[in-house]
mmCIF file of C-alpha atoms in Angstrom:
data_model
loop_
_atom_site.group_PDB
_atom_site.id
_atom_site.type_symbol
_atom_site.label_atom_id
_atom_site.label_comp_id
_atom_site.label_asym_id
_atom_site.label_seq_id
_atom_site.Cartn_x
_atom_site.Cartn_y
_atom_site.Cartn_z
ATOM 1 C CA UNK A 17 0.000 0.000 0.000
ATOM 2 C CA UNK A 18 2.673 2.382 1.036
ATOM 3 C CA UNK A 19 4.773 1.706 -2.527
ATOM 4 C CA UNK A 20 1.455 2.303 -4.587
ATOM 5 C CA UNK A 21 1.138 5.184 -2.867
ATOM 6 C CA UNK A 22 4.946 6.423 -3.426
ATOM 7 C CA UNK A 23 4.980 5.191 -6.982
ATOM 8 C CA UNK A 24 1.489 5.819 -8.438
ATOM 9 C CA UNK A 25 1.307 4.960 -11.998
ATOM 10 C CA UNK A 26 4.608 3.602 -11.846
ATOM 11 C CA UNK A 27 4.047 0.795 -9.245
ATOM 12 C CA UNK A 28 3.066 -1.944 -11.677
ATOM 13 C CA UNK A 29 6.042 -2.034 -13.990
ATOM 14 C CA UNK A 30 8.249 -1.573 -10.781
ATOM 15 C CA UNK A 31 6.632 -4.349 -9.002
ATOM 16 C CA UNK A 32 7.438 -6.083 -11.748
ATOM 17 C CA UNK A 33 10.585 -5.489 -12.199
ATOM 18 C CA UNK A 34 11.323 -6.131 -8.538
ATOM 19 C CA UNK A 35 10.021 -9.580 -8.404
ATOM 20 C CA UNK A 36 11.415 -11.050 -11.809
ATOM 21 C CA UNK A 37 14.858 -9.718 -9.883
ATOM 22 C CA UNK A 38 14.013 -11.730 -6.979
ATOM 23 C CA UNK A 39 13.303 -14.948 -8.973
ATOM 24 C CA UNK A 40 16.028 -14.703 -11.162
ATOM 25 C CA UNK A 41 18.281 -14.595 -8.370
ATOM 26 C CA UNK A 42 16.802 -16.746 -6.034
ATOM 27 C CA UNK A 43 18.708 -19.641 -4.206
ATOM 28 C CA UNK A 44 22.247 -17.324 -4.598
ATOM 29 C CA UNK A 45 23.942 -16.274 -2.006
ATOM 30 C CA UNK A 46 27.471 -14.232 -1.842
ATOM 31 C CA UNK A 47 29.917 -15.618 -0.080
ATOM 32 C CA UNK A 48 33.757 -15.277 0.779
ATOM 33 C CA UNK A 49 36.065 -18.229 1.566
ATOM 34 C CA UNK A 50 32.845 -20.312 0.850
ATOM 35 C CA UNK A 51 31.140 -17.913 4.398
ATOM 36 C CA UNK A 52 28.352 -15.473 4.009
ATOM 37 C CA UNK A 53 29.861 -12.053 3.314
ATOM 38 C CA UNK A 54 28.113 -9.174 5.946
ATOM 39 C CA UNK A 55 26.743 -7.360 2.558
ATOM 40 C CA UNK A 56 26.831 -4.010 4.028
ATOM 41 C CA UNK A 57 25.510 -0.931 1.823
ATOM 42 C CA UNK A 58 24.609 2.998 1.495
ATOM 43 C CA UNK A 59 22.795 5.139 -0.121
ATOM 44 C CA UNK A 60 25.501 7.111 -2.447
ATOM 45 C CA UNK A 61 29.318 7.821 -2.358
ATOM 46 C CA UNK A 62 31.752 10.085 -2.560
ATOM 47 C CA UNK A 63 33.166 8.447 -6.148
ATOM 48 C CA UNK A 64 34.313 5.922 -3.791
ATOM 49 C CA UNK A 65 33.706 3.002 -1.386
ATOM 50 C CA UNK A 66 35.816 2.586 2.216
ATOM 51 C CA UNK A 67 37.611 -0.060 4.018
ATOM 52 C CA UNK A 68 35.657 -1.045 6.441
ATOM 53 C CA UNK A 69 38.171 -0.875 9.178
ATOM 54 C CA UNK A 70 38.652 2.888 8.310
ATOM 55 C CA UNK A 71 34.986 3.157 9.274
ATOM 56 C CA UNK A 72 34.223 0.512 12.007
ATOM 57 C CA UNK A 73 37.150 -0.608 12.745
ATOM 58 C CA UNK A 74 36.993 -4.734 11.770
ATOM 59 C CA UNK A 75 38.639 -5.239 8.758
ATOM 60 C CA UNK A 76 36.968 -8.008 5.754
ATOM 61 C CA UNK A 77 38.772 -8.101 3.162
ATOM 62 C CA UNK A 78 36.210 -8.415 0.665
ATOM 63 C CA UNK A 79 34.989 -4.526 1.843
ATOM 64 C CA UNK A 80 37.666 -2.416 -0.249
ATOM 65 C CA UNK A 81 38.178 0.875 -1.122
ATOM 66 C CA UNK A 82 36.494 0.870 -5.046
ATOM 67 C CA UNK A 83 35.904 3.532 -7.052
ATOM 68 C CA UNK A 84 31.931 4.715 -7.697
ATOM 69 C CA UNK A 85 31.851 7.623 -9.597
ATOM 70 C CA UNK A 86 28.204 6.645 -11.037
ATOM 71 C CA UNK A 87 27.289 8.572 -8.058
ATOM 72 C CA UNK A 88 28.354 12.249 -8.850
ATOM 73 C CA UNK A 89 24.944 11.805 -10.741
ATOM 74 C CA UNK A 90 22.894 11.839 -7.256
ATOM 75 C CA UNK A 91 20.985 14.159 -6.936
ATOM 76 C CA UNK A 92 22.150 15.430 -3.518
ATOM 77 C CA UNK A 93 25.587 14.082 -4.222
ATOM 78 C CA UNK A 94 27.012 17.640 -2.559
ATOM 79 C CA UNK A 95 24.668 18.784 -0.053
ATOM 80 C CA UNK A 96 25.738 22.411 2.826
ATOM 81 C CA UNK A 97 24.435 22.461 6.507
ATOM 82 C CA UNK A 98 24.435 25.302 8.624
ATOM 83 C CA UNK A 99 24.982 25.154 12.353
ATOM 84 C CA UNK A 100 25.227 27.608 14.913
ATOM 85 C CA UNK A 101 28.985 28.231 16.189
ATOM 86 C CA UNK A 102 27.490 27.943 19.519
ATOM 87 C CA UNK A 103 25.519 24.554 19.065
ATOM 88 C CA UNK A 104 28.621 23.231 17.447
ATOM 89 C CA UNK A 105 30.981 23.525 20.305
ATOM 90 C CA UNK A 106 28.879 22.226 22.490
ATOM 91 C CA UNK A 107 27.885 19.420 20.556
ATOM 92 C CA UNK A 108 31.801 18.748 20.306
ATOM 93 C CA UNK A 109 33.181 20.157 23.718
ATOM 94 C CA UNK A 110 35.734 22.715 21.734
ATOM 95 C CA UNK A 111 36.175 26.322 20.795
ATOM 96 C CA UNK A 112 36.834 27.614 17.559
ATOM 97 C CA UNK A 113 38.875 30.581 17.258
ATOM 98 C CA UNK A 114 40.211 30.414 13.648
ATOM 99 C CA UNK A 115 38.053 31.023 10.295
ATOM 100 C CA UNK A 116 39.090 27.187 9.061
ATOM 101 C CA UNK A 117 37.384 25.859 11.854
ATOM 102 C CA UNK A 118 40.176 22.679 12.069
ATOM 103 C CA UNK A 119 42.704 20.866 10.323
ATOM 104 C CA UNK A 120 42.022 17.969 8.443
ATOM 105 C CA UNK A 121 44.983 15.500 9.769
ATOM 106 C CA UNK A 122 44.503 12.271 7.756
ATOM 107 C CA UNK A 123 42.266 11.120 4.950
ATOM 108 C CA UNK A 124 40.770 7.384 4.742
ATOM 109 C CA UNK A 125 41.731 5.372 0.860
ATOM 110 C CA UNK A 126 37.929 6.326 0.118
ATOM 111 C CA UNK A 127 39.217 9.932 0.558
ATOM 112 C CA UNK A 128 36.430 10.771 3.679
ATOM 113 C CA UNK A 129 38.454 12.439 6.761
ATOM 114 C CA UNK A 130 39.985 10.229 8.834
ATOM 115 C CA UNK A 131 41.426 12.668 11.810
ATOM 116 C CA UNK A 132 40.606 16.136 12.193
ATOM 117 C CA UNK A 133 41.417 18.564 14.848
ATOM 118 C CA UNK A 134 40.073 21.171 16.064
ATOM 119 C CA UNK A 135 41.963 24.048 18.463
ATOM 120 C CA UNK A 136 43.776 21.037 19.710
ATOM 121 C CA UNK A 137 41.393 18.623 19.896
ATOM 122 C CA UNK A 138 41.296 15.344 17.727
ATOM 123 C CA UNK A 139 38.511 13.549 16.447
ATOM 124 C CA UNK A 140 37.561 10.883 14.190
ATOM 125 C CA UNK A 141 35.564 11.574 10.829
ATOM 126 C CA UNK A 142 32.679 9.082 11.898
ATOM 127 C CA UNK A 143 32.333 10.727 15.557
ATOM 128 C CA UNK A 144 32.302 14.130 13.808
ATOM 129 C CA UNK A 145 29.508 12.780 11.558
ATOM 130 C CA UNK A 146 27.720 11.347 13.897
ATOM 131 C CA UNK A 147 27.693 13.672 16.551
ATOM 132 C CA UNK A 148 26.719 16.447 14.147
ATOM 133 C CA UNK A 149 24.332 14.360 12.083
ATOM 134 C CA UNK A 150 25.718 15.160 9.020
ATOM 135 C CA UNK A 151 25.362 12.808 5.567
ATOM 136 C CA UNK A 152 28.989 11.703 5.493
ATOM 137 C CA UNK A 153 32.341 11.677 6.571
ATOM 138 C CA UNK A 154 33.633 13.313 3.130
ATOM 139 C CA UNK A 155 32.902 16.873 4.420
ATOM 140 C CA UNK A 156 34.713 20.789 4.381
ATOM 141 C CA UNK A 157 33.802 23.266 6.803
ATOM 142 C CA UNK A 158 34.221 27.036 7.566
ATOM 143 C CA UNK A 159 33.285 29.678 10.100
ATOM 144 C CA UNK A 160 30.700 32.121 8.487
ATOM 145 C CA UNK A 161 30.160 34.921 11.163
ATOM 146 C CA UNK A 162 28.431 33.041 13.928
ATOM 147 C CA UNK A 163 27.387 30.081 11.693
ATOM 148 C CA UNK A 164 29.911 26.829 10.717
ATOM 149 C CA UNK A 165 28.687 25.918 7.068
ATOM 150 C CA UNK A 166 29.517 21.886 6.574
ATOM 151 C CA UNK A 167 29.776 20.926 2.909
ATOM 152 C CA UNK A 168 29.088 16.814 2.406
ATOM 153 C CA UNK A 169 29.977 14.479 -0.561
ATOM 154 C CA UNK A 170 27.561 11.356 -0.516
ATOM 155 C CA UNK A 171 25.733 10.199 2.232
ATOM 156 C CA UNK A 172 25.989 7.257 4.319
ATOM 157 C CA UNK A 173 28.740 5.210 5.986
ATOM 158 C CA UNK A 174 30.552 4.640 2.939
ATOM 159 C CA UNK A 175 31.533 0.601 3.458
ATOM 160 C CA UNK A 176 29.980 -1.966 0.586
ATOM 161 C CA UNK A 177 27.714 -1.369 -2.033
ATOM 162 C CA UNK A 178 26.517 2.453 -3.182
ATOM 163 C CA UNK A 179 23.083 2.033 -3.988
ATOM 164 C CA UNK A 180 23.468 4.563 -6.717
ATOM 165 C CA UNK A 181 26.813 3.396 -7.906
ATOM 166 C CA UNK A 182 25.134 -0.143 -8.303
ATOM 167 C CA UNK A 183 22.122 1.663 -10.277
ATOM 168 C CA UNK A 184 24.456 3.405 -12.169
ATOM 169 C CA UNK A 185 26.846 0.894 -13.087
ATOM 170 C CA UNK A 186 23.223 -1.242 -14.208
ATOM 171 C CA UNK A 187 22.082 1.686 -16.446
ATOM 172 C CA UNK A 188 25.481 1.492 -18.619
ATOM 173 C CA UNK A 189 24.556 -2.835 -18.802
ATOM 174 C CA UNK A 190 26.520 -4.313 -15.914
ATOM 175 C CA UNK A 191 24.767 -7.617 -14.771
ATOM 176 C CA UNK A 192 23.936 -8.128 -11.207
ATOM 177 C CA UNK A 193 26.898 -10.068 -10.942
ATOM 178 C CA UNK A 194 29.237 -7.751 -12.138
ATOM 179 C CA UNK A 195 27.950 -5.249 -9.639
ATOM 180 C CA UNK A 196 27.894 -7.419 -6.673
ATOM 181 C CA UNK A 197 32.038 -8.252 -7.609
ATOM 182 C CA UNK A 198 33.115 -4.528 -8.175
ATOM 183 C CA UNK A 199 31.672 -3.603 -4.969
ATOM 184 C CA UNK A 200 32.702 -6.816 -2.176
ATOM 185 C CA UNK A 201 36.085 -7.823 -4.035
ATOM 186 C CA UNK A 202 36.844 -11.692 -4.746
ATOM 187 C CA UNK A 203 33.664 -12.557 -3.440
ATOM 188 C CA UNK A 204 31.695 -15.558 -5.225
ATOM 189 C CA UNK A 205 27.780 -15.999 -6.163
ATOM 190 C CA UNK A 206 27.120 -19.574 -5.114
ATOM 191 C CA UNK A 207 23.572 -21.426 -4.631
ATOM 192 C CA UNK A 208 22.615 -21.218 -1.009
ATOM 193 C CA UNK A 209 21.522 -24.527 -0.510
ATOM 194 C CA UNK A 210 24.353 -26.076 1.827
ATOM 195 C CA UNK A 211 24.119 -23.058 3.904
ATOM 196 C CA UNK A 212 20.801 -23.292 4.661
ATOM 197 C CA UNK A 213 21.023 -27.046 5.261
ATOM 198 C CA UNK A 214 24.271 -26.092 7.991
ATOM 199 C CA UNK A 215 21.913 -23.997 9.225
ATOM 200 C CA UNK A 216 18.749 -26.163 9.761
ATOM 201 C CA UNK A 217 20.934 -28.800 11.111
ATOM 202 C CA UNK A 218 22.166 -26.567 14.312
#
């Protein structure tokens, strides 16, 4: 109900489109070192994809650093936030007293900030995402008057498969499976069968 009400018109070539996906592809299952992969994914990048260690810290080595630059087509691919200079020290615990705001100390591979400090004080790029709510860790910031304007690139965490990358990279007539590889490297697409069986059995 909520999808014909989102789609309109549209929802009956969409539905169907969504479902011959699903059977065509049912029974697979991507896996790495013949395990499930954790098939994490986002909404759009910044023309690339992170290590997931740079982000949450474990490291699979299928979750590399790719490039995606199918997403510079999103829509809100660059996106500006204004916050009070007085909301954002206290939402941080630091004072700003130049125009630059900090210094951008390391980048990740997927070229989001890594370390940035600020009059001293060092943060991650994910806690300064988080704890300002902002779209991503790709970001630039400066001190207008009493206002810090925040400039993102993508939005989410950054780790797996860009949804819009993947759309993208479908619209120029990559199969499913060529997506699925560019995005978790040296996975495989196996039938999920003996999975589900290991599974049952426990």
């Amino acid at each position: 109900d909520e999808l014909q009400a989102l789609w309109k018109n549209d929802y009956g070539w969409k539905m169907k489109k969504i479902t011959r996906a699903v059977e065509e592809t049912k029974g697979q299952i991507l896996t790495y070192n013949n395990e499930p992969i954790t098939a994490s994914f986002f909404s759009t990048s910044n023309c690339y994809t992170e290590n997931s260690e740079e982000y949450w810290g474990g490291e699979y080595p299928y979750l590399r650093s790719v490039g995606s630059p199918w997403d510079k087509q999103a829509p809100n691919y660059q996106t500006s936030v204004s916050i009070p200079l007085a909301t954002f020290e206290q939402l941080l615990g630091v004072q700003v007293t130049d125009e630059q705001v900090g210094k951008i100390v390391k980048r990740t591979k997927g070229n989001r900030i890594a370390e940035v400090s600020i009059n001293g004080k060092t943060f991650t790029g994910r806690q300064i995402r988080e704890t300002l709510q902002l779209r991503s860790s790709d970001f630039t910031w400066k001190k207008v008057g009493d206002q810090i304007e925040i400039t993102t690139k993508g939005y989410g965490h950054g780790v797996g498969m860009s949804q819009f990358g993947a759309n993208g990279m479908a619209q120029q007539g990559n199969t499913y499976d060529q997506i699925a590889k560019h995005y978790y490297q040296g996975i495989e697409i196996v039938t999920a069968e003996p999975f589900v069986a290991k599974i049952t059995k426990k």
